[in-house]
Amino acid sequence: MGEKILMKGNEAIGEAAIRAGCRFYFGYPITPQSEITAYMAKRLLKMKDAAFVQAESEIAAINMVYGAIATGVRAMTSSSGPGISLKQEGISYIACSELPCVIVNIQRGGPGLGSIQPAQGDYFQATKGGGHGDYHLIVFAPSSVQELVDLTMDAFDLADKYRNPAMILGDGLLGQMMEAVEFKERPKVNLPDKSGWTLTGCKGRKHRYIVPFDLDPRVLEKLNKVLDEKYKRIKEKEVRYEAVNIENADLVIVAYGTVARIVKTVINNAKKEGINIGLIRPITLFPFPEKIIAETASKINKFLVVEMSLGQMIEDVKLAVSGKAEVNFYGRTGGVIPSPVEILEEVKKYL
Amino acid sequence: MAKIIIDEERCKGCELCITACPKHILVMSEQFNKKGYHPAKQIKPEECTGCAFCAMICPDISIEVFK
Amino acid sequence: MKKVFGRPESLTDVPFTYCPGCHHGTAHRLVAEVLDEFGIREKTIGICPVGCSVFAYLFFNCDVICAAHGRAPAIATGIKRSKPDSIVFTYQGDGDLASIGTAEIVHAANRGENITVIFINNAIYGMTGGQMAPTTLVGQVTQTSPYGRDPKTMGYPIKMSEMLSTIKGATYISRVALTKPAYIVKAKKAIKKAFQVQLDGKGFSMVEILSTCPTNWGLSPVEASKWLEENMIPYYPLGEFRTPEEVA
């Protein structure tokens, strides 16, 4: 067991990536995630068989990742909303090419240049593809610095397992906060061998290529079906969530990341007033934990979705609830973090 | 002694080889190939010096040169 | 008799999909011959672009990845940094390298990335059907400059070799043409020198190849070659703009 150390969220992501074997980082500074880039520079520039490049743009950074992962190494990039938008072209190419990488989005207020305070307005972008074409990322929503560490490491494993880009969807609060973390010994996982598809030079074999296109619509449709099958497998096997106090709750809140932390305080505060609140906290946003929400909806008839957005995840909650319960929404935007008091006030409206 | 072999099926009839040949012994065939092009054809093969200019300028690598 | 000219091993047997007279084929062959002569085919990774040569992965008998439009130098950076013992080249057109990918090419050169860039400048967008390129000449008629390129509103044709040769990280920059055997011999030498620079670990190298696009220029291949010599070479002079000696 490792010892607990106090670390800033963004730096913890960097350290977790390095411990997961990532030796190649390509990024571009943007608040509130710049500490990831700086941490990777500090560490990787001193390591052998490693590279850190501060790219000329987010577009270039994701394409450097694209090149590196094509050779079979673990690589990552990180950014915040506006920069993630720029990366979408490359992410779509990587998804189409079925290459594994990790992309970190430490969300900030939007749209446009927005603000630099925490927000959750990139949920649609992260979970519905984000760029052009039909594809999905595996999306993790950490809620503590410890989870930033654990899920970053898991993201590399799952990316390799499914040959799919994975995203850590954090926010400015998680990135900037300091908490005690432990870098746990991880059990060895068996991951698929990459040698069947990497570009390493064609010594001793036929030349191979990675081409994210096909002009024959039937062939391209086949590729889309392969992706669809993969997403179905991911939905079957990789759903993660935390359920708190949902058995006899008067109302169940669905929230992720920073907001879910606040809701845990709300649950305790509400108890003192005799109000019984439950929480379903998706840890994976894609695949979305729709089954537990559907099951809960057949027992509890009131839901409240709380997000730091105008209401994005609520659409997935409503699909899962499928009309079986009432689904309400409370959101703050622009970088404003909802307080426990205002969330409890909101809960009371529906009881 | 030199000779060239023109792969008529690869030739797209661009005529660049005709302009490059210093001996002026390449012409367009009156026949069509499968793609519908008139391929290049050598006349007076005995005058070929094997300079390979035709092969060098051919964008489709349709000409092999032997010496 | 011995074969003195044939298909290089670094090309597959797949016939080129290019239009009659298009110089892409010749450019492909020269790159392939250089890979053969250095014996580096099996450790080479090429990056093909968006455009007519998007199909280059079918033709080059080495590992190939296809880039988004303009991004090849960034991908090349990722490959070379993660696999420094590989030989990495990008193959890019003028829309790709000189328009949508200007940031990527400038900064790959500026970092002195140890890669080789083959830049095809035919002064037009080929695959999309003949639109104006950043390298389209003043007065040249294209689909999107139907009255001729007017520098007042469309700018002047951009000289990438000259521009990149001002960058300290660029080691070898050369411009060549393929309209006649003498030029082709020089082009091959330039490409060989560019790959030599990479093999020596000396940094960024680029060969700009002036090329024809007979189809979109609306000329026969022979006329197109003549047009290139009479119009493009005077504006885009051939020669070396930066050499390893200068850099050393």
XYZ file of C-alpha atoms in Angstrom, chain B residues 1-4 9-10 12-21 35 37 50-67, chain C residues 1-8 11-26 29 178-182 184-185 220-222 225:
72
model
C 21.634 -2.788 -77.258
C 18.670 -1.441 -75.347
C 14.986 -2.059 -75.177
C 11.903 -0.812 -73.403
C -2.611 -1.443 -69.370
C -0.930 0.939 -66.921
C -2.908 6.494 -69.433
C -1.879 8.031 -72.729
C -0.553 11.278 -71.254
C 2.091 11.572 -74.014
C 4.795 12.873 -71.679
C 7.131 10.057 -72.773
C 6.739 11.102 -76.393
C 8.005 14.602 -75.565
C 10.874 13.227 -73.498
C 12.276 10.750 -76.040
C -9.198 1.831 -69.534
C -6.613 5.209 -73.334
C 18.112 2.992 -73.269
C 18.456 6.552 -71.935
C 15.336 5.910 -69.799
C 14.012 9.475 -70.210
C 10.630 8.036 -71.192
C 10.545 5.860 -68.072
C 11.662 8.714 -65.840
C 8.922 11.049 -66.965
C 6.155 8.435 -67.011
C 3.954 9.206 -63.976
C 2.478 5.709 -64.032
C 5.728 3.752 -64.128
C 4.484 1.982 -67.241
C 7.891 1.700 -68.885
C 10.710 -0.661 -68.004
C 14.136 -0.206 -69.553
C 16.678 -2.948 -70.320
C 20.242 -2.553 -71.449
C 20.056 -7.595 -71.011
C 19.660 -6.189 -67.531
C 16.721 -4.193 -66.244
C 17.985 -0.660 -65.659
C 14.668 0.954 -64.882
C 11.611 -0.508 -63.208
C 9.241 -0.231 -60.347
C 10.881 0.365 -56.944
C 5.854 0.904 -54.160
C 3.160 -1.733 -54.244
C 1.905 -3.106 -57.530
C -1.367 -1.148 -57.271
C -1.829 1.137 -60.325
C -2.003 4.837 -59.414
C -5.474 6.356 -59.299
C -4.203 9.740 -60.518
C -5.315 11.462 -63.733
C -3.228 11.067 -66.894
C -0.064 13.156 -66.698
C -0.446 14.072 -63.028
C 2.939 14.377 -61.350
C 1.911 12.589 -58.149
C 3.015 9.286 -59.673
C 6.494 10.571 -60.454
C 8.294 6.902 -57.467
C 9.290 17.207 -62.636
C 8.552 18.493 -66.139
C 11.664 17.101 -67.810
C 14.248 14.379 -67.158
C 16.919 16.870 -66.059
C 13.559 14.804 -62.324
C 17.205 13.855 -61.729
C -3.322 18.428 -71.733
C -0.458 16.871 -69.746
C 2.071 18.183 -72.270
C 4.123 20.866 -68.210
